[in-house]
Protein backbone atom coordinates (compact mmCIF):
# COMPACT_ATOMS: atom_id res chain seq x y z
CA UNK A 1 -5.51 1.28 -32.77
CA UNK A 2 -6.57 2.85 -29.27
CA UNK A 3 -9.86 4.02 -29.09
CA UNK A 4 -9.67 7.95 -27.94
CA UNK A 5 -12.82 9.47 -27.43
CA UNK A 6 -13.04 13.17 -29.55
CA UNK A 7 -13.14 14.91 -26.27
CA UNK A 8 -10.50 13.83 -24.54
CA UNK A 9 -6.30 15.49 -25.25
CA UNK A 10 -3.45 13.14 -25.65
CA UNK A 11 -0.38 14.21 -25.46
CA UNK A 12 1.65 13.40 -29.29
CA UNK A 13 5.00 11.81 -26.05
CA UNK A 14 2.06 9.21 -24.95
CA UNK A 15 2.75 5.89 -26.07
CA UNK A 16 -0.52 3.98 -26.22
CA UNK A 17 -1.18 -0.06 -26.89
CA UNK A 18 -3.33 -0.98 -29.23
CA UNK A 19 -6.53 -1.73 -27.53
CA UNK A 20 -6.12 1.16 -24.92
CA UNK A 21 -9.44 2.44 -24.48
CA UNK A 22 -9.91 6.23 -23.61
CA UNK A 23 -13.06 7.77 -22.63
CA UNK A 24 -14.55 11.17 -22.33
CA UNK A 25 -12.86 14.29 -21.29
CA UNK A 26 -9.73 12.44 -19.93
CA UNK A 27 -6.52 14.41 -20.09
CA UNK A 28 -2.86 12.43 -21.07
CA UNK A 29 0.15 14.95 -20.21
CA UNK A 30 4.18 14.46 -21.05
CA UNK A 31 5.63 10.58 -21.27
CA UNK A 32 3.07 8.82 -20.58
CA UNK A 33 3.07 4.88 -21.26
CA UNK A 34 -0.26 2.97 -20.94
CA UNK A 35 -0.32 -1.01 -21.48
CA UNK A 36 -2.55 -3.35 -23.07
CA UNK A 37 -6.40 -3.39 -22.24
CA UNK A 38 -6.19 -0.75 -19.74
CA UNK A 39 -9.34 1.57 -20.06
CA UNK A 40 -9.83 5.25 -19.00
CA UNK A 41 -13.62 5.20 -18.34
CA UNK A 42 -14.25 9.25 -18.64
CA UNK A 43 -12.26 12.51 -16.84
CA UNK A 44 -9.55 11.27 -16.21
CA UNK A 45 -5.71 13.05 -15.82
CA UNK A 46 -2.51 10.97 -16.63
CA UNK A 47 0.94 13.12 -16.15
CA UNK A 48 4.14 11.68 -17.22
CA UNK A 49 6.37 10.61 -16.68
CA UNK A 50 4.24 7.63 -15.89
CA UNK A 51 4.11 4.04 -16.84
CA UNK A 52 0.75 2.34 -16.37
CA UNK A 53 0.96 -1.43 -17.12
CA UNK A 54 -2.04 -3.81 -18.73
CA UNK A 55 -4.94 -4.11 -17.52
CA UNK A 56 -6.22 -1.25 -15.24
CA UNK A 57 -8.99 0.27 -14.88
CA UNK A 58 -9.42 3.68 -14.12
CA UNK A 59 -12.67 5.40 -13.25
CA UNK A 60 -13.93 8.87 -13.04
CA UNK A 61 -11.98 11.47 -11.57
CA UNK A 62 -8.24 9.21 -11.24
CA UNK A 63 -5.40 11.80 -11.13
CA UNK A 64 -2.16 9.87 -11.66
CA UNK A 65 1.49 11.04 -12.00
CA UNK A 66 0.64 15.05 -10.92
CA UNK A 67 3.61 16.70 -8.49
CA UNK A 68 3.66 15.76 -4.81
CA UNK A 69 1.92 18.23 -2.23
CA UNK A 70 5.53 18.96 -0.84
CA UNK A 71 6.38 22.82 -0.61
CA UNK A 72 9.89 22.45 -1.13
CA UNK A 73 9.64 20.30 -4.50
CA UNK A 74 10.06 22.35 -7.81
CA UNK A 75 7.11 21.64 -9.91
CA UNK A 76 8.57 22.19 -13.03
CA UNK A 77 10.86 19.03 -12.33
CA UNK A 78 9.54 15.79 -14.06
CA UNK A 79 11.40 13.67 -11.33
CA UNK A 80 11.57 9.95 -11.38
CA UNK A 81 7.68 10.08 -11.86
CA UNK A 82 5.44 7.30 -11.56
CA UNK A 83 5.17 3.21 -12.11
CA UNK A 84 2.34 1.46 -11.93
CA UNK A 85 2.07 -2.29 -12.53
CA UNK A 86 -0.86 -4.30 -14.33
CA UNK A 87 -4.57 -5.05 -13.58
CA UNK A 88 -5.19 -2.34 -10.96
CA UNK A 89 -8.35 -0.68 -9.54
CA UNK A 90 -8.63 2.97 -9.51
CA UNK A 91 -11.94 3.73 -8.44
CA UNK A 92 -13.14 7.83 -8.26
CA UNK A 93 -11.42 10.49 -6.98
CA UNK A 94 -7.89 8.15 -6.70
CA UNK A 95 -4.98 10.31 -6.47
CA UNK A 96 -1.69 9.24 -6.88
CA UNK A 97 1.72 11.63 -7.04
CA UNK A 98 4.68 11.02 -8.26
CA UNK A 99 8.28 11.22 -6.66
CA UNK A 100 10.45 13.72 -5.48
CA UNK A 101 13.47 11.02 -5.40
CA UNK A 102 15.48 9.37 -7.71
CA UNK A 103 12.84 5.90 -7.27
CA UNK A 104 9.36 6.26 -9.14
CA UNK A 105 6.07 6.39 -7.16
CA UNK A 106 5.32 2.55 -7.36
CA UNK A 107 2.26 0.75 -7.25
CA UNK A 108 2.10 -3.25 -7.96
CA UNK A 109 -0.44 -5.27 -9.71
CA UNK A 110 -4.16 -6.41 -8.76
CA UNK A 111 -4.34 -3.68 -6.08
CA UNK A 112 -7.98 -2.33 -5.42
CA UNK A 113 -7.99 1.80 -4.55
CA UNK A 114 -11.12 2.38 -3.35
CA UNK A 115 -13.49 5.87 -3.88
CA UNK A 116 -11.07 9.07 -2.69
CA UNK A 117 -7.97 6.82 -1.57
CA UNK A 118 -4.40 8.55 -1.84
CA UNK A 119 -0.84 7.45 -2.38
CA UNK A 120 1.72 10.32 -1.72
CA UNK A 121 5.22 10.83 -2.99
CA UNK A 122 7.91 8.18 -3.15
CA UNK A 123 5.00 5.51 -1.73
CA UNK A 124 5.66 2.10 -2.46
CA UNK A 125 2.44 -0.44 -2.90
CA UNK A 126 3.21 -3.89 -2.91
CA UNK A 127 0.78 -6.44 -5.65
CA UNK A 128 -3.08 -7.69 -3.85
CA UNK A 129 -3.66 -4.76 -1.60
CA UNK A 130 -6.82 -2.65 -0.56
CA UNK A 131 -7.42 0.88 0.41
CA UNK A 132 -11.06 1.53 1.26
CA UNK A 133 -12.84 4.53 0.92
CA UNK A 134 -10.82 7.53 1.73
CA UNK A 135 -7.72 5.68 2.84
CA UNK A 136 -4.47 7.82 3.04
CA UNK A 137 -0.82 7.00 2.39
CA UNK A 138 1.65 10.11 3.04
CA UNK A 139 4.80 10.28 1.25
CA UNK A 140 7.52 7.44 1.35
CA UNK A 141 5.30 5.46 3.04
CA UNK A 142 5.78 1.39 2.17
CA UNK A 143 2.94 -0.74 2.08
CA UNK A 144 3.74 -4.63 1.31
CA UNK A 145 1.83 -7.66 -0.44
CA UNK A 146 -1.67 -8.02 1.11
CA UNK A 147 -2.28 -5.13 3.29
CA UNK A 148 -5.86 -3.77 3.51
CA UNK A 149 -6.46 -0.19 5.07
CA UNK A 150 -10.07 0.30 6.01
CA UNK A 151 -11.63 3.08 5.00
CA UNK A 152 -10.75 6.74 6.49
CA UNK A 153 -7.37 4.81 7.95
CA UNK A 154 -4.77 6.87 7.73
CA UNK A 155 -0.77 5.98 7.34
CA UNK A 156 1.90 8.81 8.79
CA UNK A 157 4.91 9.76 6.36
CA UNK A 158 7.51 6.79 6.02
CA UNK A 159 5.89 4.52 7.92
CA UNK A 160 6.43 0.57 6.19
CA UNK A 161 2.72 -2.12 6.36
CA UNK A 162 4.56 -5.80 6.47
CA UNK A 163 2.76 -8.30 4.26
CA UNK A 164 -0.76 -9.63 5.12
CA UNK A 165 -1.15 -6.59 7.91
CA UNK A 166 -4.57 -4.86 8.41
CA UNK A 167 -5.19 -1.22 9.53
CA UNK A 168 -8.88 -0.76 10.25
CA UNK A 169 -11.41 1.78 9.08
CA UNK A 170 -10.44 5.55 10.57
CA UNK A 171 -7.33 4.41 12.47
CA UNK A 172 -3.98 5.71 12.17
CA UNK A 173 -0.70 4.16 12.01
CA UNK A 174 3.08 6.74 13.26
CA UNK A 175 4.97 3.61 13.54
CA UNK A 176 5.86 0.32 11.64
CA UNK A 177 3.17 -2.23 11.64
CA UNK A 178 4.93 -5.94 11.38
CA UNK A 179 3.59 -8.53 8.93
CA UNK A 180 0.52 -10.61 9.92
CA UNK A 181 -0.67 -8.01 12.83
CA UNK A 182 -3.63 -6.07 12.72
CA UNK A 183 -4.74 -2.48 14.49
CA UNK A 184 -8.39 -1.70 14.75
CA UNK A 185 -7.87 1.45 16.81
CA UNK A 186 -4.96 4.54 16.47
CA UNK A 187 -1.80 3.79 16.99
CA UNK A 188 -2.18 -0.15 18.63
CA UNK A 189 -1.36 -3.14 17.64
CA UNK A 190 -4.87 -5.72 18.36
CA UNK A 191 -3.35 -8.93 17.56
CA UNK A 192 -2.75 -11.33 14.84
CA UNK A 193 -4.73 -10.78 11.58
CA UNK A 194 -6.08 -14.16 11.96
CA UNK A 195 -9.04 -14.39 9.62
CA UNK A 196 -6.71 -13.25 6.49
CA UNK A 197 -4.30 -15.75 7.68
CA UNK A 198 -6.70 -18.61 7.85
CA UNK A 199 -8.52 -17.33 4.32
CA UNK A 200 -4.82 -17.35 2.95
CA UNK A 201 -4.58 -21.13 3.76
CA UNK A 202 -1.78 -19.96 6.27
CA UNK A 203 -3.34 -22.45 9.53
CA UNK A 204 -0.31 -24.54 9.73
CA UNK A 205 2.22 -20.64 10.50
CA UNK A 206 -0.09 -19.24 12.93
CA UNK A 207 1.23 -21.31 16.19
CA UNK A 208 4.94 -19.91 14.90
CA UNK A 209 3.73 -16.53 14.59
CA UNK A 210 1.65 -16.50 18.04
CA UNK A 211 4.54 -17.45 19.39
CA UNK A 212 6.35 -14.67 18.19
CA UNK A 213 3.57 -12.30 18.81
CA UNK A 214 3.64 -12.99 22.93
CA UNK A 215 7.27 -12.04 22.49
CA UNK A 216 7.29 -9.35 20.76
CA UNK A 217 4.27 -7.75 22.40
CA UNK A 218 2.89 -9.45 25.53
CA UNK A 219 5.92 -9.83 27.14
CA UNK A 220 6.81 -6.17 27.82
CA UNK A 221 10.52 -6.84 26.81
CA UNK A 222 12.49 -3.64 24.95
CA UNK A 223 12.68 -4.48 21.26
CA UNK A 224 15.99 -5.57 21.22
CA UNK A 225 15.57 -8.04 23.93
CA UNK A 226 12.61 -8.68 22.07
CA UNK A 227 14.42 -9.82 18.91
CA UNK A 228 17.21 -11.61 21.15
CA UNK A 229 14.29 -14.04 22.22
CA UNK A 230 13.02 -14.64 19.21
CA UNK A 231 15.98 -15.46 17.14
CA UNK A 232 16.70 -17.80 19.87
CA UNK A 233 13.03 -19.39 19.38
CA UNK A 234 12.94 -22.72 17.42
CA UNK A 235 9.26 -22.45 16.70
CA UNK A 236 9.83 -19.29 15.14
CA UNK A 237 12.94 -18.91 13.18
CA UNK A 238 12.07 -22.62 11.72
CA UNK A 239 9.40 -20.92 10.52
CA UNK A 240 9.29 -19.15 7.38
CA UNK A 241 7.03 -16.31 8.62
CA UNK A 242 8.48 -16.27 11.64
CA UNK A 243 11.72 -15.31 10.24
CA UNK A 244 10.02 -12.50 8.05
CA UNK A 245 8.41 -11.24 11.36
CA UNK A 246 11.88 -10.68 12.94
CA UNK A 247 13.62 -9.51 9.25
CA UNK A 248 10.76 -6.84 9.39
CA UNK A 249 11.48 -5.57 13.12
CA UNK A 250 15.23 -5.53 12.75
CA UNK A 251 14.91 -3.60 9.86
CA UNK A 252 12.24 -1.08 11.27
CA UNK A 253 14.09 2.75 11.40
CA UNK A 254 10.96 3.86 12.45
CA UNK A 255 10.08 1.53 15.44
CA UNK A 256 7.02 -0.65 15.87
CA UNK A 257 3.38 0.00 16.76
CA UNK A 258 2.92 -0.46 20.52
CA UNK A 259 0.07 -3.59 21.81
CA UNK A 260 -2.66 -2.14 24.02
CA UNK A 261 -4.67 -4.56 25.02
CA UNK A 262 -8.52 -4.11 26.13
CA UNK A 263 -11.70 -6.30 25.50
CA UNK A 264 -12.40 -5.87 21.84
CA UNK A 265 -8.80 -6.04 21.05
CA UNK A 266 -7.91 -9.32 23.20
CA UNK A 267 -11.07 -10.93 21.33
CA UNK A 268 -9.42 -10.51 17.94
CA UNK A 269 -6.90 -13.08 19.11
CA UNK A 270 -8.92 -15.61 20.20
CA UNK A 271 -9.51 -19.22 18.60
């Protein structure tokens, strides 16, 4: 049987698991589904339609599932809502709001939000990311497996993170950032995120994807040549992260964050 502190309202549509744990003052609204062993820890405000898988933890002051901050969106429409995979972080003050769209709000497993981070409308989080203290995602933005945003960084409205990418604390990204690169100040691309490579046992794909990245950025070539010289690269498409580099700037509606290089950001790509 959950345990549901006295305090707290659930709403008689919420479907609980047995060992959900609900805290203090929390507030469950509409369909709301919550899997096994995930704990409410004390105010927090759940609004369906919403699926939270097993596992998550939510701290103090978590609003999940409550309408988008869109002016033209009717807030008396329940929408596709929100879905929200297994063993996630929510630490206080995480917002997250569901979609305007006929796809949920989704959000992956073992993802850490950090104090006061927000996911907009229609976002899409892949599974293993971080979003430090503060970090903002506006609405249809995509963020894939392994991104970290540092905290304060701040993501412009469908804008897509490829896998393993890294957007450092206070910057902020208008335009696709590919897989495997990493910005440390607004709107520039420093280099390869080489430590997260390396700690991902990744060594043997980082000659491929230098490779690619002197192509793609340090050659100066328009992004279509761009791609016409990489797809014509051995060392790259023979590579299996090579070939998701070029997938992910083919596919980019949005186009790609620009390299500007300086001091701090050429010593990212060294050794």
């Amino acid at each position: 049987m959950p345990k549901i502190h006295p305090s707290s309202i659930v709403d008689p549509q919420a479907k609980l698991a047995e060992d959900v744990e609900i805290g203090p003052w929390c507030m469950v609204r509409g369909a709301v589904q919550i899997g096994k062993g995930t704990r409410l820890l004390e105010r927090v405000s759940l609004k369906g339609p919403l699926i939270l898988g097993e596992r998550n933890v939510l701290y103090p002051n978590v609003s999940l599932g409550y309408e988008p901050q869109d002016w033209k969106f009717n807030l008396e429409t329940a929408g596709a809502g929100t879905v929200i995979g297994d063993a996630n972080l929510f630490r206080e003050g995480v917002t997250v709001h569901r979609a305007t769209g006929t796809k949920p709000t989704t959000i992956g497993h073992r993802n850490m939000f950090m104090v006061n981070s927000h996911a907009g409308h229609d976002v899409v989080v892949g599974n293993d990311c971080t979003l430090a203290n503060g970090a903002l995602l506006a609405g249809h933005v995509t963020i894939e497996d392994r991104v970290i945003l540092g905290g304060g960084a701040g993501v412009h409205q469908f804008c897509r993170l490829g896998r393993m990418s890294m957007l450092g604390g206070g910057a902020v990204l208008v335009q696709d950032l590919p897989p495997f690169c990493l910005v440390i100040t607004s709107r520039a691309v420093a280099g390869l995120n080489l430590v997260g490579l390396r700690r991902a046992g990744l060594r043997d794909n980082i000659a491929a994807l230098r490779e690619a990245f002197t192509v793609l950025y340090r050659q100066r070539l328009p992004l279509p040549r761009a791609i016409e010289v990489l797809e014509a690269n051995p060392t790259v498409t023979c590579d299996s992260m090579g070939q998701e580099l070029i997938a992910f700037v083919k596919t980019s509606k949005r186009g790609i964050t620009s390299f500007i290089p300086s001091g701090r950001m050429m010593a990212s790509e060294e050794t």
